[in-house]
């Protein structure tokens, strides 16, 4: 009996050791599997390594231009009225183009072109790639806390101090974003990576907080889908006959009107947005070589950029979104404010008139005539 009892205890001990060994082995396998999954599927780190900075937070002004800055004289007056410790400037221009005394009137733009610019085509994914390159360059400076995207035809409607306080006081991004219910832009092939209910549309001209700028730069999933499936429809060419009619049935997707809005919706960040742009654009329905009829931005000239027009733009305090039956009352940190800080598209003549009206700073237009282009 005693011998049998000792044998049972020995078998029990062996079984217990085997169980412990098996459990430890299984734990190691699970850990190795998790490490493998993390290595291959973890998101890439943010472009910005450090968020610690000295001095006041800055607004990064990001200019997306064709070549030079035709309204640099107006922006020069705007920045002269500001504190250089509170802003930075980045310009995406034609590859190889250099901003210096021979190409710009303003010293604020000297050498501010990014070095890795690309050739940009309207209506192509290269447009949103250029935006991402600007944000990536600006994120290298941890003091940049707000990022304002501007075109070469944008003008400020207020002085620097007003713009800085307006943008900085809000903890949210200003991104025009609404449901796009019309057929023709969303390509079902985008699903499941971009589901139909997350598809958004809005203005290209965004102002974002640092967190959202990092999300845009770090993205490699949504951008790849856009490159493949969000493409501009070929222009009308009646000489192609029936083939032309077939081409006009293709999805007509303009990447820069959808990318940021859809990306932020996919990340569940819409509650962190003021869902409106702070850049005013006047749209007009007209005919172009690209299409029979469509909506296109109006260019302001000297004659229609007078004080009355500027006051009308500044007086706008809400935006109505038809697809959502939504009125967006313009607020900054819960305070009612004018909707727009900037406007486009303005010609050089219109910009000169803004200067003479002292919209951004006191300036004598006659002084501009003696300044080399």
Coordinates of C-alpha atoms in Angstrom, one line a residue:
X1 CA 0.0 0.0 0.0
X2 CA 2.8 2.4 1.0
X3 CA 4.6 1.5 -2.3
X4 CA 1.5 2.2 -4.3
X5 CA 0.9 5.5 -2.6
X6 CA 4.5 6.6 -3.3
X7 CA 4.1 5.7 -7.0
X8 CA 0.9 7.7 -7.2
X9 CA 2.6 10.7 -5.7
X10 CA 5.5 10.4 -8.1
X11 CA 3.1 10.2 -11.1
X12 CA 1.3 13.3 -9.8
X13 CA 4.5 15.2 -9.4
X14 CA 5.6 14.3 -12.9
X15 CA 2.2 15.3 -14.3
X16 CA 2.4 18.6 -12.5
X17 CA 5.9 19.4 -13.8
X18 CA 4.7 18.5 -17.4
X19 CA 1.7 20.8 -16.9
X20 CA 3.9 23.7 -15.7
X21 CA 6.3 23.1 -18.6
X22 CA 3.5 23.0 -21.1
X23 CA 2.0 26.2 -19.7
X24 CA 5.3 28.0 -19.8
X25 CA 5.9 26.9 -23.4
X26 CA 2.4 28.0 -24.4
X27 CA 3.0 31.4 -22.8
X28 CA 6.3 31.9 -24.7
X29 CA 4.5 31.0 -28.0
X30 CA 1.8 33.5 -27.3
X31 CA 4.3 36.3 -26.4
X32 CA 6.4 35.6 -29.6
X33 CA 3.2 35.7 -31.7
X34 CA 2.1 39.0 -30.2
X35 CA 5.6 40.5 -30.7
X36 CA 5.5 39.3 -34.3
X37 CA 2.0 40.8 -34.9
X38 CA 3.1 44.1 -33.3
X39 CA 6.2 44.3 -35.4
X40 CA 4.4 43.8 -38.7
X41 CA 1.1 45.7 -38.0
X42 CA 1.9 48.4 -35.5
X43 CA 1.4 52.0 -36.9
X44 CA 4.5 53.9 -37.9
X45 CA 5.6 56.5 -35.3
X46 CA 4.6 60.1 -35.6
X47 CA 6.8 62.3 -37.6
X48 CA 7.2 64.6 -34.6
X49 CA 9.6 63.1 -32.0
X50 CA 9.3 65.8 -29.4
X51 CA 6.4 68.0 -28.4
X52 CA 8.5 70.0 -25.9
X53 CA 9.3 73.6 -27.0
X54 CA 10.4 76.9 -25.6
X55 CA 8.5 80.2 -26.2
X56 CA 5.0 80.8 -27.4
X57 CA 3.1 78.3 -29.7
X58 CA 3.3 79.1 -33.4
X59 CA 1.0 79.1 -36.4
X60 CA 2.6 77.4 -39.4
X61 CA 1.4 79.1 -42.6
X62 CA 1.6 76.6 -45.4
X63 CA 1.5 78.0 -48.9
X64 CA 0.7 75.6 -51.7
X65 CA 1.6 77.6 -54.8
X66 CA 2.2 77.0 -58.5
X67 CA 5.6 78.8 -58.6
X68 CA 6.0 82.2 -56.9
X69 CA 3.8 84.1 -54.5
X70 CA 2.1 86.9 -56.6
X71 CA 0.5 88.4 -53.4
X72 CA 3.7 88.3 -51.3
X73 CA 3.6 92.1 -50.8
X74 CA 0.2 91.8 -49.0
X75 CA 1.5 88.9 -46.8
X76 CA 4.6 90.9 -46.1
X77 CA 2.5 93.7 -44.6
X78 CA 0.6 91.0 -42.7
X79 CA 3.7 89.4 -41.2
X80 CA 5.3 92.8 -40.4
X81 CA 2.4 93.4 -38.1
X82 CA 3.0 90.1 -36.3
X83 CA 5.4 88.7 -33.8
X84 CA 8.1 86.5 -35.5
X85 CA 8.2 84.2 -32.5
X86 CA 4.6 83.3 -33.1
X87 CA 4.6 82.1 -36.7
X88 CA 6.6 80.1 -39.3
X89 CA 6.3 79.9 -43.0
X90 CA 6.6 76.9 -45.4
X91 CA 6.1 77.0 -49.2
X92 CA 5.5 74.1 -51.6
X93 CA 6.4 75.3 -55.1
X94 CA 7.7 73.9 -58.4
X95 CA 10.6 71.5 -57.7
X96 CA 13.9 73.4 -57.8
X97 CA 12.3 76.9 -57.4
X98 CA 14.1 79.0 -54.8
X99 CA 12.6 82.0 -53.0
X100 CA 15.1 84.8 -52.7
X101 CA 15.5 88.5 -53.5
X102 CA 15.1 87.8 -57.2
X103 CA 11.8 85.9 -56.9
X104 CA 9.9 87.5 -54.0
X105 CA 9.4 91.0 -52.7
X106 CA 9.2 89.8 -49.1
X107 CA 12.2 88.7 -46.9
X108 CA 9.7 86.6 -44.9
X109 CA 9.7 84.1 -47.7
X110 CA 13.4 83.9 -48.4
X111 CA 14.5 80.2 -48.4
X112 CA 11.1 79.0 -47.1
X113 CA 10.5 76.6 -49.9
X114 CA 10.6 72.9 -48.9
X115 CA 13.3 70.9 -50.5
X116 CA 11.3 67.8 -51.4
X117 CA 8.5 69.4 -53.4
X118 CA 6.8 67.5 -56.2
X119 CA 5.1 68.4 -59.5
X120 CA 1.4 69.0 -58.7
X121 CA -1.5 68.5 -61.0
X122 CA -5.0 69.8 -60.2
X123 CA -7.4 67.0 -59.5
X124 CA -4.7 64.4 -58.9
X125 CA -3.4 62.7 -55.8
X126 CA -0.2 64.8 -56.1
X127 CA -2.2 67.7 -54.7
X128 CA -2.8 66.0 -51.3
X129 CA 0.7 64.6 -51.3
X130 CA 2.0 68.2 -51.5
X131 CA -0.2 69.1 -48.6
X132 CA 1.2 66.2 -46.6
X133 CA 4.8 67.3 -47.4
X134 CA 4.1 70.8 -46.1
X135 CA 2.6 69.4 -42.9
X136 CA 5.6 67.0 -42.5
X137 CA 8.1 69.8 -42.8
X138 CA 6.2 72.0 -40.3
X139 CA 5.9 69.2 -37.8
X140 CA 9.6 69.1 -37.4
X141 CA 9.3 72.2 -35.3
X142 CA 7.6 71.2 -32.1
X143 CA 6.5 74.8 -31.4
X144 CA 4.2 74.7 -34.5
X145 CA 0.8 74.0 -32.9
X146 CA -1.6 75.2 -35.6
X147 CA -1.3 74.6 -39.4
X148 CA -3.0 76.8 -41.9
X149 CA -3.1 75.7 -45.6
X150 CA -3.2 78.6 -48.1
X151 CA -3.1 79.0 -51.8
X152 CA -1.2 81.6 -53.9
X153 CA -4.4 83.6 -54.3
X154 CA -5.4 83.7 -50.6
X155 CA -5.5 87.0 -48.7
X156 CA -5.8 87.7 -45.0
X157 CA -9.0 89.7 -43.9
X158 CA -7.6 90.7 -40.5
X159 CA -4.3 91.6 -39.0
X160 CA -1.9 89.1 -37.5
X161 CA -2.9 89.6 -33.9
X162 CA -6.6 88.9 -34.6
X163 CA -5.8 85.8 -36.7
X164 CA -3.4 84.4 -34.1
X165 CA -5.8 84.8 -31.2
X166 CA -8.8 83.4 -33.2
X167 CA -7.0 80.2 -34.2
X168 CA -5.1 79.6 -31.0
X169 CA -7.9 80.0 -28.6
X170 CA -9.8 77.1 -30.2
X171 CA -8.8 73.6 -29.2
X172 CA -10.3 72.3 -32.4
X173 CA -9.3 72.1 -36.1
X174 CA -11.3 74.1 -38.7
X175 CA -12.1 71.6 -41.4
X176 CA -15.0 72.1 -43.8
X177 CA -16.6 68.6 -43.8
X178 CA -20.0 67.3 -44.8
X179 CA -21.8 64.2 -46.1
X180 CA -21.4 63.8 -49.9
X181 CA -24.6 62.1 -51.0
X182 CA -24.3 62.7 -54.7
X183 CA -23.4 59.8 -56.9
X184 CA -20.2 59.9 -59.0
X185 CA -17.4 60.6 -56.6
X186 CA -17.3 57.7 -54.1
X187 CA -16.0 54.6 -55.8
X188 CA -17.4 51.4 -54.3
X189 CA -14.0 49.8 -54.8
X190 CA -12.8 51.9 -51.9
X191 CA -14.7 49.6 -49.5
X192 CA -14.0 48.1 -47.0
X193 CA -11.0 50.3 -46.3
X194 CA -13.2 53.4 -46.8
X195 CA -16.9 52.6 -46.1
X196 CA -19.6 54.7 -47.8
X197 CA -20.8 56.1 -44.5
X198 CA -17.4 57.6 -43.8
X199 CA -17.1 59.4 -47.1
X200 CA -16.9 63.2 -46.7
X201 CA -16.5 66.3 -48.8
X202 CA -15.3 69.8 -48.0
X203 CA -12.9 72.7 -48.8
X204 CA -9.3 71.9 -49.3
X205 CA -8.2 74.9 -47.3
X206 CA -7.9 73.5 -43.7
X207 CA -6.6 74.8 -40.4
X208 CA -5.6 71.9 -38.1
X209 CA -4.2 71.3 -34.6
X210 CA -1.0 69.3 -34.3
X211 CA -2.7 66.0 -33.4
X212 CA -4.7 66.1 -36.7
X213 CA -1.6 67.2 -38.7
X214 CA 0.2 64.1 -37.4
X215 CA -2.7 61.9 -38.3
X216 CA -2.6 63.2 -41.9
X217 CA 1.2 62.7 -42.2
X218 CA 1.3 59.3 -40.6
X219 CA -1.5 57.9 -42.8
X220 CA -0.5 55.4 -45.4
X221 CA -3.7 53.4 -45.7
X222 CA -6.4 56.0 -46.8
X223 CA -3.9 57.9 -49.0
X224 CA -3.0 54.7 -50.9
X225 CA -6.8 54.1 -51.5
X226 CA -7.2 57.6 -52.8
X227 CA -4.2 57.2 -55.2
X228 CA -5.8 54.1 -56.7
X229 CA -9.5 55.0 -56.8
X230 CA -10.1 58.8 -56.4
X231 CA -9.2 60.2 -59.8
X232 CA -10.4 63.1 -61.9
X233 CA -12.6 62.2 -64.9
X234 CA -10.9 62.8 -68.3
X235 CA -11.9 66.1 -69.9
X236 CA -14.6 66.2 -72.5
X237 CA -13.4 65.4 -76.0
X238 CA -16.2 65.2 -78.5
X239 CA -13.9 63.9 -81.2
X240 CA -13.8 60.5 -79.3
X241 CA -17.5 59.9 -80.0
X242 CA -19.0 57.1 -78.1
X243 CA -15.8 56.4 -76.2
X244 CA -16.0 60.0 -74.8
X245 CA -19.6 59.2 -73.6
X246 CA -18.2 56.1 -71.8
X247 CA -15.4 58.1 -70.2
X248 CA -17.9 60.7 -68.8
X249 CA -19.6 57.9 -66.9
X250 CA -16.5 57.3 -64.8
X251 CA -16.3 58.4 -61.2
X252 CA -15.2 62.1 -61.1
X253 CA -13.3 62.2 -57.8
X254 CA -11.2 65.3 -56.8
X255 CA -8.8 64.0 -54.0
X256 CA -8.2 67.4 -52.3
X257 CA -12.0 67.9 -51.7
X258 CA -12.3 64.5 -49.9
X259 CA -9.1 63.3 -48.4
X260 CA -8.6 65.1 -45.1
X261 CA -12.3 65.1 -44.3
X262 CA -12.6 61.3 -44.9
X263 CA -9.4 60.5 -43.1
X264 CA -10.5 62.4 -39.9
X265 CA -13.9 60.7 -40.1
X266 CA -12.2 57.3 -40.4
X267 CA -10.2 58.1 -37.2
X268 CA -13.3 59.1 -35.3
X269 CA -12.1 62.7 -34.9
X270 CA -15.1 64.7 -36.2
X271 CA -16.0 65.7 -32.6
X272 CA -12.7 67.5 -32.5
X273 CA -13.5 69.7 -35.5
X274 CA -15.2 73.0 -36.1
X275 CA -16.7 71.6 -39.3
X276 CA -16.2 74.7 -41.5
X277 CA -13.3 76.4 -43.3
X278 CA -12.0 79.8 -42.3
X279 CA -11.1 80.6 -45.9
X280 CA -13.9 82.3 -47.9
X281 CA -14.5 81.3 -51.5
X282 CA -17.3 82.6 -53.8
X283 CA -18.5 80.0 -56.2
X284 CA -20.1 80.5 -59.6
X285 CA -21.7 78.0 -61.9
X286 CA -20.0 78.3 -65.3
X287 CA -18.7 76.3 -68.3
X288 CA -15.1 75.3 -68.8
X289 CA -13.0 73.1 -71.1
X290 CA -13.1 70.4 -68.4
X291 CA -16.9 70.1 -68.2
X292 CA -20.1 71.4 -69.7
X293 CA -21.2 73.1 -66.5
X294 CA -19.8 73.2 -63.0
X295 CA -19.1 75.2 -59.9
X296 CA -15.9 77.3 -60.0
X297 CA -14.3 79.9 -57.7
X298 CA -14.7 83.5 -58.7
X299 CA -11.6 85.6 -59.0
X300 CA -11.8 89.0 -57.3
X301 CA -10.3 91.9 -59.2
X302 CA -9.7 95.5 -58.1
X303 CA -13.2 96.6 -59.0
X304 CA -15.1 94.0 -56.9
X305 CA -12.8 94.0 -53.9
X306 CA -14.0 97.2 -52.4
X307 CA -14.8 98.0 -48.7
X308 CA -18.5 96.9 -49.1
X309 CA -17.5 93.5 -50.4
X310 CA -14.9 92.9 -47.7
X311 CA -17.4 94.0 -45.0
X312 CA -20.0 91.5 -46.4
X313 CA -17.5 88.7 -46.2
X314 CA -16.5 89.7 -42.6
X315 CA -20.2 89.8 -41.7
X316 CA -20.9 86.2 -42.4
X317 CA -21.6 84.4 -39.1
X318 CA -22.9 81.0 -40.3
X319 CA -22.8 78.4 -43.1
X320 CA -25.6 76.2 -44.3
X321 CA -24.9 72.6 -45.4
X322 CA -27.7 71.3 -47.6
X323 CA -26.8 67.6 -47.5
X324 CA -27.0 67.5 -43.7
X325 CA -29.7 70.2 -43.2
X326 CA -27.2 71.7 -40.9
X327 CA -26.5 75.4 -40.0
X328 CA -22.9 75.7 -38.7
X329 CA -22.8 78.8 -36.5
X330 CA -19.3 80.1 -36.5
X331 CA -17.7 79.9 -33.1
X332 CA -14.2 79.8 -31.6
X333 CA -14.0 78.2 -28.2
X334 CA -17.8 78.6 -27.8
X335 CA -17.6 82.3 -28.6
X336 CA -19.5 83.7 -31.6
X337 CA -17.0 85.0 -34.2
X338 CA -16.9 85.9 -37.9
X339 CA -16.6 82.8 -40.1
X340 CA -13.7 83.8 -42.3
X341 CA -10.1 84.9 -41.6
X342 CA -8.9 84.5 -45.2
X343 CA -10.4 84.8 -48.7
X344 CA -9.6 83.6 -52.2
X345 CA -9.2 84.0 -55.2
X346 CA -7.8 87.5 -55.2
X347 CA -5.8 89.1 -58.1
X348 CA -2.8 91.4 -57.5
X349 CA -5.1 94.4 -58.2
X350 CA -7.5 93.2 -55.5
X351 CA -4.7 92.7 -53.1
X352 CA -3.4 96.2 -53.7
X353 CA -6.8 97.5 -52.9
X354 CA -6.9 95.6 -49.6
X355 CA -3.5 97.2 -48.7
X356 CA -4.8 100.7 -49.5
X357 CA -7.8 100.0 -47.3
X358 CA -5.4 99.1 -44.4
X359 CA -7.1 95.7 -44.0
X360 CA -3.9 94.1 -42.6
X361 CA -1.7 97.1 -41.9
X362 CA -1.0 100.6 -43.0
X363 CA 0.5 100.6 -46.5
X364 CA 1.0 103.0 -49.4
X365 CA 0.3 101.3 -52.7
X366 CA 2.6 103.8 -54.4
X367 CA 5.5 102.3 -52.5
X368 CA 4.8 99.0 -54.2
X369 CA 5.4 100.4 -57.7
X370 CA 9.1 101.0 -56.9
X371 CA 9.6 97.5 -55.7
X372 CA 11.1 95.0 -58.2
X373 CA 8.9 91.9 -58.9

